[in-house]
Structure formats: structure tokens, C-alpha cells
Amino acid sequence: MSVPSPGYAAPVPVLALGDVLLVTLQGDLHDDTAERLRQDLTRRIARHSGGRVTGVVIDISGVEVVDSYLGRVLAEIAASARLLAARTVLTGMRPAVAITLVELGLTLPGLLTALDVERALELLSGPDPAGARAPDAEGGG
Amino acid sequence: MSEHDAAPGAAAQQVRAFLERRREQIAQRWADAPLFRTVFTVSRDEAVEASKAVADALAAVAASGRLEDITAAGYGTVREQLGRTAAARARTGCSPARIADEVAALRAPAAELLRAEFPDPAAPRAQECLLALALLMGTLRLVVMETALSTGEDLIERQRQQLLEATTPVIKLWDGIIAVPLIGTLDSARSQVVMENLLDAVVAERARYAILDITGVPTVDSLVAQHLMKTVAAARLMGAECVVSGIRPAIAQTIVHLGIDLGAIVTRARLSDALVYALRRLDVEISGPVPAVAGRP
């Protein structure tokens, strides 16, 4: 992850599904790419052509290693999206990745999580509890 | 073999010749020794056969002259034979020391026969041969002890593994609800296995709720609580909510006394309460009487 990519970081495609943005991360993510994704996403949420963005789904089923940097970027994306009134759901985390993150102490308390994209869309289509989030996300921050 | 070993070497060869010549008589006597008699209770012939195998192996070792070497080739064949015998004795509750004594008891009958070989048992030659036999038997005793101990270690390792697997099953209670009844003390190794099994089951069963039942956990200290919180956090990262159930009154008090904050975790007194909680969250309609919430009958 620490190998600097020369010059321009390859952009991560961001798909718009109605009022939800879907991002699929694949393989090892360079720090630059993660940084670029953060900027892209915030911009897309703010200037979405099809009206308001209510949710962002980040699918990491293709990611085998999540380090502390990517973990922080994901948390920051969620926090920024929250400021723009969008909920962020992290989906498809592998068991091994979850164990590593917990061992690192990165429990990502600000993020919503779902098993897969389908569940994430289901979660986002439900009512936004806004201040009153799911009990499992409470008090973790 | 260095020079001063030459005489014992000759004695070893003589012992070998003796063992081969008197094989039958030695085996007959050993078959009556406690070591063989107690294992081969059904057939004396089997005991004789086993004794012969041991005598042959000893002769092979004597032929090689390496009387004190427990890795000598000859012991390889008796290792299995005596290992089985010793294991059979150990299963009947025999201590390793007792088994060693029984192996040592094989020496006297053989030594008696050997002594009878010589017209003058006090002659230096006879003494050397007896010494060689004693060495041989001493090494045999070591081999048996080693085999018995390593069998024990294998057994302990295997049982530890079985315990690990047997005590961490993941049960599917409902569509989308899984439960892990934890039994016994949670240490780092166990909690790692529990976490892995649980997360794999979350994926396999597409579970939304995972119930960790700690009714069978005798004590909860800060370390166990930390393991629990890690498991809950990992499950949440996978998109499943954990409910901890089965916290006994004494454990609840301990947790409070230790100042452990389980506030972020949904807890229920009993497994049934946790199941009701998960079913309600899944919008499953429960018809008929719902079990009373513990503490509020």
C-alpha cells in the first residue's frame, strides 16, 4: 500500500443507482487512490445531477487488506457524507479483514455495515434514523 | 567403538548370542511378568510372542553394540510394540513410574538365565555380560518411558484440539439468526476460533443477528470481556449485530465491579430473550405467549 504510484492515481469508478452512489473497491488500494476516492465521493454527493444523494455504498468484498490508513479514509468519507446528509454503508467485508481490523483496534464506529450490496440498499431504503441510529452504532464514537 | 569399549563390545556380542539362544525360555518367563501378563490377559501365547519380539529387538541392539543409545535401530521395532503395551497399561490407570518398574522387572528373569550360563557367576566375564544386559534393559526402560510420554503428549494435543472444536459450535436458530453457545473459559486461542467460526457462519448463513450465549462461561474478567467486545465489533463490521446473552447475576456484578463498559453491546439475560429480540428486529411475528423477560415475570 505504501508504494507511491507515479503521478496520477487511477480513479475508482463511482456508480449512481438512483439516489445511491455505489463504489466497488478491488484489490490493493494505494494511499493516493483512497485519497482521490474521498475527494471524488464528496464532490459527487454535493453535486449529484439526479437530486439529493441519500446514501453511499462502499463494497470492499474484493479487498483483501484494509490497513489503518484505508480504515481512516473510510471513516472520513462516512463523516463527510454525514455532513452532506448521506449515509455510508460498508459492505462485503471478509472475515479475515474484520478480524485484522478489530485486532488493530479499528472498529469503525461511525460506519454502517451490511453483509452485501443488496442488504446495504435495503438498509438505505429504510427510514433514516438520523440522530437515532441503530443501537449497535450508538456510543461507539 | 573406541578401544576401552572393546571388552564391553565383546560382552555385548555374548549377550546377543545368549538372547538368541535362550529366546524361547526368556519369552516364557517374561510372559509371566506383570507387564505382559496384565495386557495380554486373554492369551498367554500372545504374551509369549510379544516377549519374543522384545528379546529379538534387544538381540539386534546388542549386535550393533550401541547398548546405551535409545535411537539404536533395534529399538524401533519394540518402540511400537512396547508403546502399545505401555499405552494399554496407562489406560488402565497405571502411572508411568509403575510402567517403568514393570519394564525393570523384566531384567531379573533374564539376568538369572544369563547367570546360569556361566559355571562361575563371579568371573569377570560373567560380570561384564550381566552389566551389558543391565545396560540393555536400562535403555529399554528409557525407550518405553519416552514412548509412553510422547503418546501422552500426542493425546493431550489431540484432545486440546477436539475440545477447541467441540466447544465452539455455531447454530442456526432462524433465517438470519445464528447463535454460539460458549462453554468454558474464553482464552485468546478460543476466542480467536470463536470469532473465525462466527464470522464464517455470518457469511454462510447470511446472518443479520448473532447471539453469543455465555451461560457456560464460568468467569468473566477484563480479558474475556475484551475478547467478547472484539467479537462483537468484528461481527458488526461484517454487517451482523451481536447480542450477548446468558450473563448470570454474579457475572453481571463482576462486570460492573471491574468497570467494564459493555454499553455498546446489546445484552439479554437469557438466550430466549435474545432470540425474541432478534426475531422482533427481523419483523418476525411471534404468535402465542412470548416467554417472560427474565427479572420481570
CSV table of C-alpha atoms in Angstrom, one decimal:
chain,number,residue,atom,x,y,z
A,1,MET,CA,0.0,0.0,0.0
A,2,SER,CA,2.9,2.3,0.6
A,3,VAL,CA,4.3,2.1,-2.9
A,4,PRO,CA,3.7,5.5,-4.4
A,5,SER,CA,2.0,5.4,-7.7
A,6,PRO,CA,3.7,7.6,-10.3
A,7,GLY,CA,1.9,10.8,-11.0
A,8,TYR,CA,-1.8,10.5,-11.3
A,9,ALA,CA,-3.8,8.0,-9.2
A,10,ALA,CA,-6.2,5.7,-11.1
A,11,PRO,CA,-9.7,6.8,-10.3
A,12,VAL,CA,-12.1,4.4,-8.6
A,13,PRO,CA,-15.4,4.2,-10.6
A,14,VAL,CA,-18.4,5.6,-8.7
A,15,LEU,CA,-21.8,4.3,-10.0
A,16,ALA,CA,-25.0,6.2,-9.4
A,17,LEU,CA,-28.1,4.0,-8.6
A,18,GLY,CA,-30.9,6.4,-8.3
A,19,ASP,CA,-30.1,8.4,-5.2
A,20,VAL,CA,-27.4,6.0,-4.0
A,21,LEU,CA,-23.7,6.0,-5.0
A,22,LEU,CA,-22.1,2.7,-5.3
A,23,VAL,CA,-18.3,2.2,-5.1
A,24,THR,CA,-16.6,-1.1,-5.6
A,25,LEU,CA,-13.1,-1.3,-4.3
A,26,GLN,CA,-10.8,-4.0,-5.8
A,27,GLY,CA,-7.5,-5.5,-4.7
A,28,ASP,CA,-4.9,-3.4,-3.0
A,29,LEU,CA,-5.6,0.2,-2.8
A,30,HIS,CA,-2.9,2.8,-3.0
A,31,ASP,CA,-3.0,5.6,-0.5
A,32,ASP,CA,-3.3,8.0,-3.3
A,33,THR,CA,-6.2,6.2,-4.8
A,34,ALA,CA,-8.0,6.2,-1.5
A,35,GLU,CA,-7.4,9.9,-1.1
A,36,ARG,CA,-8.7,10.5,-4.6
A,37,LEU,CA,-11.8,8.5,-3.9
A,38,ARG,CA,-12.5,10.6,-0.8
A,39,GLN,CA,-12.4,13.8,-2.8
A,40,ASP,CA,-14.4,12.3,-5.7
A,41,LEU,CA,-17.1,11.0,-3.5
A,42,THR,CA,-17.6,14.2,-1.5
A,43,ARG,CA,-17.8,16.1,-4.7
A,44,ARG,CA,-20.3,13.7,-6.3
A,45,ILE,CA,-22.5,13.8,-3.2
A,46,ALA,CA,-22.5,17.6,-3.2
A,47,ARG,CA,-23.2,18.0,-7.0
A,48,HIS,CA,-25.3,15.0,-7.9
A,49,SER,CA,-27.2,15.6,-11.1
A,50,GLY,CA,-30.2,13.4,-10.2
A,51,GLY,CA,-31.1,15.3,-7.0
A,52,ARG,CA,-30.1,14.5,-3.4
A,53,VAL,CA,-27.8,11.6,-2.6
A,54,THR,CA,-29.2,9.7,0.4
A,55,GLY,CA,-26.6,7.0,0.6
A,56,VAL,CA,-23.2,5.8,-0.3
A,57,VAL,CA,-22.4,2.1,-0.5
A,58,ILE,CA,-18.8,1.0,-0.4
A,59,ASP,CA,-18.3,-2.6,-1.4
A,60,ILE,CA,-15.0,-4.0,-0.2
A,61,SER,CA,-15.6,-7.7,-0.9
A,62,GLY,CA,-12.7,-7.5,-3.4
A,63,VAL,CA,-10.3,-6.1,-0.8
A,64,GLU,CA,-8.0,-8.5,1.0
A,65,VAL,CA,-6.1,-6.0,3.1
A,66,VAL,CA,-7.6,-3.0,4.9
A,67,ASP,CA,-4.8,-1.1,6.7
A,68,SER,CA,-5.2,1.7,9.2
A,69,TYR,CA,-4.9,4.4,6.5
A,70,LEU,CA,-7.8,3.0,4.4
A,71,GLY,CA,-9.8,2.5,7.6
A,72,ARG,CA,-9.4,6.1,8.5
A,73,VAL,CA,-10.2,7.2,4.9
A,74,LEU,CA,-13.4,5.2,5.0
A,75,ALA,CA,-14.3,6.7,8.4
A,76,GLU,CA,-13.7,10.2,7.0
A,77,ILE,CA,-15.8,9.5,3.9
A,78,ALA,CA,-18.6,8.5,6.2
A,79,ALA,CA,-18.2,11.5,8.3
A,80,SER,CA,-18.1,13.9,5.3
A,81,ALA,CA,-21.1,12.2,3.7
A,82,ARG,CA,-23.0,12.5,7.0
A,83,LEU,CA,-22.4,16.3,6.9
A,84,LEU,CA,-23.9,16.2,3.4
A,85,ALA,CA,-26.9,14.2,4.7
A,86,ALA,CA,-26.0,10.9,3.2
A,87,ARG,CA,-25.5,7.6,5.0
A,88,THR,CA,-22.5,5.5,4.2
A,89,VAL,CA,-22.7,1.7,4.3
A,90,LEU,CA,-19.6,-0.5,4.2
A,91,THR,CA,-20.4,-4.0,2.7
A,92,GLY,CA,-18.8,-7.3,1.9
A,93,MET,CA,-16.0,-7.2,4.4
A,94,ARG,CA,-14.3,-10.5,4.6
A,95,PRO,CA,-14.0,-12.3,7.9
A,96,ALA,CA,-10.2,-12.1,7.8
A,97,VAL,CA,-10.3,-8.4,7.2
A,98,ALA,CA,-12.8,-7.9,10.0
A,99,ILE,CA,-10.5,-9.8,12.4
A,100,THR,CA,-7.5,-7.8,11.4
A,101,LEU,CA,-9.3,-4.5,11.8
A,102,VAL,CA,-10.5,-5.4,15.2
A,103,GLU,CA,-7.1,-6.6,16.3
A,104,LEU,CA,-5.8,-3.2,15.1
A,105,GLY,CA,-8.4,-1.5,17.2
A,106,LEU,CA,-10.2,-0.1,14.2
A,107,THR,CA,-13.8,-0.8,14.9
A,108,LEU,CA,-15.1,2.0,12.5
A,109,PRO,CA,-17.8,3.0,14.9
A,110,GLY,CA,-19.2,5.8,12.7
A,111,LEU,CA,-19.9,3.5,9.7
A,112,LEU,CA,-23.0,1.5,9.0
A,113,THR,CA,-22.2,-2.1,7.8
A,114,ALA,CA,-24.1,-4.7,5.8
A,115,LEU,CA,-23.3,-8.2,4.6
A,116,ASP,CA,-23.6,-7.4,0.9
A,117,VAL,CA,-24.7,-4.7,-1.5
A,118,GLU,CA,-28.3,-6.0,-1.6
A,119,ARG,CA,-28.6,-5.7,2.2
A,120,ALA,CA,-27.0,-2.3,2.1
A,121,LEU,CA,-29.5,-0.9,-0.4
A,122,GLU,CA,-32.3,-2.5,1.8
A,123,LEU,CA,-30.8,-0.7,4.8
A,124,LEU,CA,-30.6,2.6,2.9
A,125,SER,CA,-34.2,2.3,1.6
A,126,GLY,CA,-35.4,2.1,5.2
A,127,PRO,CA,-36.1,5.2,7.3
A,128,ASP,CA,-33.1,7.3,8.1
A,129,PRO,CA,-33.0,7.4,11.9
A,130,ALA,CA,-30.7,10.4,11.6
A,131,GLY,CA,-29.9,11.2,15.2
A,132,ALA,CA,-31.2,7.9,16.5
A,133,ARG,CA,-29.0,5.4,14.7
A,134,ALA,CA,-29.1,1.7,15.1
A,135,PRO,CA,-28.2,0.6,18.7
A,136,ASP,CA,-25.1,-1.1,17.5
A,137,ALA,CA,-23.7,2.1,16.2
A,138,GLU,CA,-24.6,4.1,19.3
A,139,GLY,CA,-22.0,5.2,21.8
A,140,GLY,CA,-19.2,3.7,19.7
A,141,GLY,CA,-17.8,7.0,18.7
B,1,MET,CA,33.8,-48.2,19.2
B,2,SER,CA,36.9,-47.0,20.9
B,3,GLU,CA,39.5,-49.3,22.4
B,4,HIS,CA,38.3,-49.4,26.0
B,5,ASP,CA,34.8,-50.3,24.8
B,6,ALA,CA,36.3,-53.4,23.2
B,7,ALA,CA,35.6,-55.6,26.1
B,8,PRO,CA,32.0,-54.5,26.7
B,9,GLY,CA,31.6,-54.9,23.0
B,10,ALA,CA,32.6,-58.5,23.2
B,11,ALA,CA,30.3,-58.9,26.2
B,12,ALA,CA,27.5,-57.3,24.1
B,13,GLN,CA,28.1,-59.9,21.4
B,14,GLN,CA,27.9,-62.6,24.1
B,15,VAL,CA,24.7,-61.2,25.4
B,16,ARG,CA,23.3,-61.2,21.9
B,17,ALA,CA,24.3,-64.8,21.4
B,18,PHE,CA,22.6,-65.6,24.8
B,19,LEU,CA,19.4,-63.7,23.9
B,20,GLU,CA,19.2,-65.6,20.6
B,21,ARG,CA,19.9,-69.0,22.1
B,22,ARG,CA,17.6,-68.6,25.1
B,23,ARG,CA,14.9,-66.6,23.3
B,24,GLU,CA,12.2,-69.2,24.0
B,25,GLN,CA,13.0,-69.5,27.7
B,26,ILE,CA,13.3,-65.8,28.2
B,27,ALA,CA,10.0,-65.2,26.5
B,28,GLN,CA,8.3,-67.8,28.6
B,29,ARG,CA,9.5,-66.1,31.8
B,30,TRP,CA,8.7,-62.6,30.6
B,31,ALA,CA,5.2,-63.7,29.6
B,32,ASP,CA,4.6,-64.2,33.3
B,33,ALA,CA,5.9,-60.8,34.2
B,34,PRO,CA,3.3,-58.2,35.2
B,35,LEU,CA,4.0,-56.0,32.1
B,36,PHE,CA,2.9,-58.6,29.6
B,37,ARG,CA,0.5,-60.7,31.8
B,38,THR,CA,-1.7,-57.7,32.6
B,39,VAL,CA,-2.0,-56.6,29.0
B,40,PHE,CA,-2.4,-60.0,27.2
B,41,THR,CA,-5.0,-61.4,29.7
B,42,VAL,CA,-6.8,-63.5,27.1
B,43,SER,CA,-4.0,-65.5,25.5
B,44,ARG,CA,-0.6,-66.4,27.0
B,45,ASP,CA,0.7,-67.2,23.6
B,46,GLU,CA,0.3,-63.6,22.6
B,47,ALA,CA,2.3,-62.5,25.6
B,48,VAL,CA,5.0,-65.0,24.6
B,49,GLU,CA,5.0,-63.7,21.1
B,50,ALA,CA,5.3,-60.1,22.3
B,51,SER,CA,8.1,-61.1,24.7
B,52,LYS,CA,9.9,-62.9,21.8
B,53,ALA,CA,9.7,-59.7,19.7
B,54,VAL,CA,11.2,-57.7,22.5
B,55,ALA,CA,14.0,-60.3,23.0
B,56,ASP,CA,14.8,-60.2,19.3
B,57,ALA,CA,14.9,-56.5,19.3
B,58,LEU,CA,17.3,-56.5,22.3
B,59,ALA,CA,19.5,-59.0,20.5
B,60,ALA,CA,19.6,-56.7,17.4
B,61,VAL,CA,20.6,-53.8,19.6
B,62,ALA,CA,23.3,-55.9,21.3
B,63,ALA,CA,24.6,-56.9,17.9
B,64,SER,CA,25.0,-53.3,17.0
B,65,GLY,CA,26.9,-52.7,20.3
B,66,ARG,CA,25.1,-49.5,21.0
B,67,LEU,CA,23.7,-50.6,24.3
B,68,GLU,CA,23.0,-47.1,25.7
B,69,ASP,CA,21.7,-45.5,22.5
B,70,ILE,CA,18.0,-45.1,22.7
B,71,THR,CA,17.9,-44.3,19.0
B,72,ALA,CA,19.5,-47.6,18.1
B,73,ALA,CA,17.7,-49.2,15.1
B,74,GLY,CA,16.7,-52.3,17.1
B,75,TYR,CA,14.5,-50.3,19.5
B,76,GLY,CA,12.5,-49.0,16.6
B,77,THR,CA,10.7,-52.3,16.3
B,78,VAL,CA,10.0,-52.6,20.1
B,79,ARG,CA,9.1,-49.0,20.3
B,80,GLU,CA,5.7,-49.6,18.7
B,81,GLN,CA,5.1,-53.0,20.4
B,82,LEU,CA,6.0,-51.7,23.9
B,83,GLY,CA,4.4,-48.4,23.2
B,84,ARG,CA,1.1,-50.1,22.6
B,85,THR,CA,1.6,-52.2,25.7
B,86,ALA,CA,2.5,-49.2,27.8
B,87,ALA,CA,-0.4,-47.3,26.4
B,88,ALA,CA,-2.7,-50.2,27.3
B,89,ARG,CA,-1.3,-50.1,30.8
B,90,ALA,CA,-1.7,-46.3,31.0
B,91,ARG,CA,-5.3,-46.5,30.0
B,92,THR,CA,-6.0,-48.8,33.0
B,93,GLY,CA,-4.7,-46.0,35.2
B,94,CYS,CA,-1.2,-47.1,35.6
B,95,SER,CA,1.3,-44.4,36.4
B,96,PRO,CA,4.4,-44.0,34.1
B,97,ALA,CA,6.6,-44.8,37.2
B,98,ARG,CA,4.7,-48.1,37.7
B,99,ILE,CA,5.1,-49.0,34.0
B,100,ALA,CA,8.9,-48.2,34.2
B,101,ASP,CA,9.1,-50.5,37.3
B,102,GLU,CA,7.4,-53.3,35.3
B,103,VAL,CA,9.8,-52.9,32.5
B,104,ALA,CA,12.6,-53.0,35.0
B,105,ALA,CA,11.2,-56.2,36.4
B,106,LEU,CA,12.0,-57.9,33.1
B,107,ARG,CA,15.6,-57.8,33.9
B,108,ALA,CA,15.7,-60.2,36.8
B,109,PRO,CA,14.4,-63.3,35.0
B,110,ALA,CA,16.8,-62.7,32.1
B,111,ALA,CA,19.7,-62.0,34.4
B,112,GLU,CA,19.0,-65.2,36.2
B,113,LEU,CA,19.2,-67.2,33.0
B,114,LEU,CA,22.3,-65.4,31.9
B,115,ARG,CA,24.0,-66.1,35.2
B,116,ALA,CA,23.2,-69.8,34.8
B,117,GLU,CA,25.1,-69.7,31.5
B,118,PHE,CA,28.4,-69.3,33.4
B,119,PRO,CA,29.9,-72.0,35.6
B,120,ASP,CA,31.3,-69.3,37.8
B,121,PRO,CA,29.0,-66.3,38.1
B,122,ALA,CA,31.7,-64.3,39.9
B,123,ALA,CA,34.1,-64.5,37.0
B,124,PRO,CA,34.9,-61.1,35.4
B,125,ARG,CA,33.5,-62.3,32.1
B,126,ALA,CA,30.1,-63.1,33.7
B,127,GLN,CA,30.1,-59.8,35.4
B,128,GLU,CA,30.7,-58.0,32.2
B,129,CYS,CA,27.9,-59.8,30.5
B,130,LEU,CA,25.5,-59.1,33.3
B,131,LEU,CA,26.5,-55.5,33.2
B,132,ALA,CA,25.8,-55.4,29.5
B,133,LEU,CA,22.4,-57.0,30.0
B,134,ALA,CA,21.6,-54.4,32.7
B,135,LEU,CA,22.6,-51.6,30.4
B,136,LEU,CA,20.4,-53.0,27.7
B,137,MET,CA,17.4,-53.3,30.0
B,138,GLY,CA,18.0,-49.8,31.4
B,139,THR,CA,17.9,-48.4,27.9
B,140,LEU,CA,14.8,-50.4,27.1
B,141,ARG,CA,13.2,-48.8,30.1
B,142,LEU,CA,14.1,-45.3,28.8
B,143,VAL,CA,12.7,-46.2,25.4
B,144,VAL,CA,9.4,-47.3,27.0
B,145,MET,CA,9.2,-44.2,29.1
B,146,GLU,CA,9.9,-42.0,26.2
B,147,THR,CA,7.3,-43.7,24.1
B,148,ALA,CA,4.7,-43.5,26.9
B,149,LEU,CA,5.3,-39.8,27.5
B,150,SER,CA,5.2,-38.9,23.8
B,151,THR,CA,2.0,-40.9,23.4
B,152,GLY,CA,0.6,-38.9,26.3
B,153,GLU,CA,1.6,-35.6,24.7
B,154,ASP,CA,0.0,-36.6,21.4
B,155,LEU,CA,-3.1,-37.5,23.3
B,156,ILE,CA,-3.2,-34.2,25.2
B,157,GLU,CA,-2.6,-32.2,22.0
B,158,ARG,CA,-5.3,-34.1,20.1
B,159,GLN,CA,-7.8,-33.7,23.0
B,160,ARG,CA,-7.0,-29.9,23.2
B,161,GLN,CA,-7.8,-29.7,19.5
B,162,GLN,CA,-11.0,-31.6,19.9
B,163,LEU,CA,-12.0,-29.5,22.9
B,164,LEU,CA,-11.5,-26.4,20.8
B,165,GLU,CA,-13.7,-27.7,18.0
B,166,ALA,CA,-16.3,-29.3,20.2
B,167,THR,CA,-16.9,-26.3,22.4
B,168,THR,CA,-17.4,-23.7,19.7
B,169,PRO,CA,-20.3,-24.8,17.5
B,170,VAL,CA,-22.3,-22.2,15.6
B,171,ILE,CA,-26.0,-23.0,15.5
B,172,LYS,CA,-28.5,-21.5,13.1
B,173,LEU,CA,-31.6,-20.6,15.1
B,174,TRP,CA,-33.7,-18.9,12.4
B,175,ASP,CA,-33.2,-17.5,9.0
B,176,GLY,CA,-30.7,-14.8,9.6
B,177,ILE,CA,-30.1,-15.6,13.3
B,178,ILE,CA,-27.2,-17.7,14.5
B,179,ALA,CA,-26.1,-18.5,18.0
B,180,VAL,CA,-22.8,-19.5,19.6
B,181,PRO,CA,-23.1,-21.1,23.0
B,182,LEU,CA,-19.8,-20.5,24.7
B,183,ILE,CA,-18.8,-23.2,27.2
B,184,GLY,CA,-15.7,-23.0,29.4
B,185,THR,CA,-13.1,-20.3,29.9
B,186,LEU,CA,-12.5,-18.0,27.0
B,187,ASP,CA,-8.8,-17.5,26.3
B,188,SER,CA,-7.1,-15.9,23.4
B,189,ALA,CA,-6.9,-19.0,21.3
B,190,ARG,CA,-10.5,-20.0,22.0
B,191,SER,CA,-11.9,-16.5,21.3
B,192,GLN,CA,-9.9,-16.5,18.0
B,193,VAL,CA,-11.6,-19.7,17.0
B,194,VAL,CA,-15.0,-18.5,18.1
B,195,MET,CA,-14.5,-15.2,16.2
B,196,GLU,CA,-13.5,-17.1,13.0
B,197,ASN,CA,-16.3,-19.6,13.2
B,198,LEU,CA,-18.8,-16.9,13.9
B,199,LEU,CA,-17.7,-14.7,11.0
B,200,ASP,CA,-17.7,-17.6,8.6
B,201,ALA,CA,-21.1,-18.5,9.7
B,202,VAL,CA,-22.3,-14.9,9.3
B,203,VAL,CA,-21.3,-15.2,5.6
B,204,ALA,CA,-22.5,-18.7,5.1
B,205,GLU,CA,-25.9,-18.2,6.7
B,206,ARG,CA,-26.2,-14.5,5.6
B,207,ALA,CA,-27.0,-13.8,9.3
B,208,ARG,CA,-28.2,-10.4,10.5
B,209,TYR,CA,-28.1,-11.3,14.2
B,210,ALA,CA,-25.5,-13.4,16.1
B,211,ILE,CA,-26.2,-14.4,19.6
B,212,LEU,CA,-23.2,-15.0,21.9
B,213,ASP,CA,-24.5,-17.1,24.8
B,214,ILE,CA,-22.1,-17.1,27.7
B,215,THR,CA,-24.2,-19.2,30.1
B,216,GLY,CA,-21.4,-21.8,30.2
B,217,VAL,CA,-18.6,-19.3,30.8
B,218,PRO,CA,-17.6,-19.6,34.5
B,219,THR,CA,-16.0,-16.3,35.0
B,220,VAL,CA,-15.7,-13.0,33.1
B,221,ASP,CA,-12.7,-10.9,33.7
B,222,SER,CA,-11.5,-7.8,31.7
B,223,LEU,CA,-9.7,-10.1,29.3
B,224,VAL,CA,-12.7,-12.2,28.5
B,225,ALA,CA,-14.8,-9.0,28.2
B,226,GLN,CA,-12.3,-7.6,25.8
B,227,HIS,CA,-12.5,-10.8,23.7
B,228,LEU,CA,-16.3,-10.5,23.7
B,229,MET,CA,-16.2,-6.9,22.6
B,230,LYS,CA,-13.7,-7.8,19.8
B,231,THR,CA,-16.0,-10.5,18.5
B,232,VAL,CA,-19.0,-8.2,18.6
B,233,ALA,CA,-17.0,-5.5,16.8
B,234,ALA,CA,-15.9,-7.9,14.1
B,235,ALA,CA,-19.4,-9.2,13.6
B,236,ARG,CA,-20.6,-5.6,13.2
B,237,LEU,CA,-18.0,-4.9,10.6
B,238,MET,CA,-19.5,-7.8,8.7
B,239,GLY,CA,-22.9,-6.3,8.9
B,240,ALA,CA,-24.3,-8.5,11.7
B,241,GLU,CA,-25.5,-7.4,15.1
B,242,CYS,CA,-24.4,-9.3,18.1
B,243,VAL,CA,-26.5,-9.9,21.2
B,244,VAL,CA,-24.8,-11.3,24.3
B,245,SER,CA,-27.0,-13.4,26.4
B,246,GLY,CA,-26.7,-15.7,29.4
B,247,ILE,CA,-25.0,-13.2,31.7
B,248,ARG,CA,-25.5,-14.6,35.2
B,249,PRO,CA,-26.1,-12.3,38.1
B,250,ALA,CA,-22.7,-12.9,39.6
B,251,ILE,CA,-21.0,-12.2,36.3
B,252,ALA,CA,-23.1,-9.0,35.8
B,253,GLN,CA,-21.9,-7.8,39.2
B,254,THR,CA,-18.3,-8.7,38.4
B,255,ILE,CA,-18.5,-6.7,35.1
B,256,VAL,CA,-19.9,-3.7,37.0
B,257,HIS,CA,-17.2,-4.0,39.7
B,258,LEU,CA,-14.4,-4.2,37.1
B,259,GLY,CA,-15.8,-1.1,35.5
B,260,ILE,CA,-16.1,-2.8,32.1
B,261,ASP,CA,-18.3,-0.8,29.7
B,262,LEU,CA,-20.4,-3.2,27.7
B,263,GLY,CA,-22.8,-0.3,26.9
B,264,ALA,CA,-22.2,-0.6,23.1
B,265,ILE,CA,-23.3,-4.2,23.2
B,266,VAL,CA,-26.9,-5.4,23.3
B,267,THR,CA,-27.3,-7.8,26.2
B,268,ARG,CA,-30.1,-10.1,27.3
B,269,ALA,CA,-30.4,-12.2,30.4
B,270,ARG,CA,-31.3,-15.4,28.6
B,271,LEU,CA,-30.8,-17.0,25.2
B,272,SER,CA,-34.6,-17.0,24.7
B,273,ASP,CA,-34.8,-13.3,25.4
B,274,ALA,CA,-32.0,-12.6,22.8
B,275,LEU,CA,-33.9,-14.8,20.3
B,276,VAL,CA,-37.1,-12.8,20.9
B,277,TYR,CA,-35.1,-9.6,20.5
B,278,ALA,CA,-33.6,-10.7,17.2
B,279,LEU,CA,-36.9,-12.0,15.8
B,280,ARG,CA,-38.7,-8.8,16.6
B,281,ARG,CA,-35.9,-6.8,14.9
B,282,LEU,CA,-36.4,-9.1,11.9
B,283,ASP,CA,-40.1,-8.3,11.9
B,284,VAL,CA,-40.9,-11.9,12.6
B,285,GLU,CA,-44.4,-12.1,14.1
B,286,ILE,CA,-44.5,-14.2,17.3
B,287,SER,CA,-47.9,-15.5,18.0
B,288,GLY,CA,-48.7,-17.1,21.2
B,289,PRO,CA,-47.2,-16.3,24.6
B,290,VAL,CA,-43.7,-14.9,24.5
B,291,PRO,CA,-41.5,-16.1,27.3
B,292,ALA,CA,-41.5,-13.7,30.2
B,293,VAL,CA,-38.5,-11.4,30.2
B,294,ALA,CA,-36.1,-12.5,32.9
B,295,GLY,CA,-36.4,-10.5,36.1
B,296,ARG,CA,-39.9,-9.3,35.1
B,297,PRO,CA,-42.1,-12.4,35.5
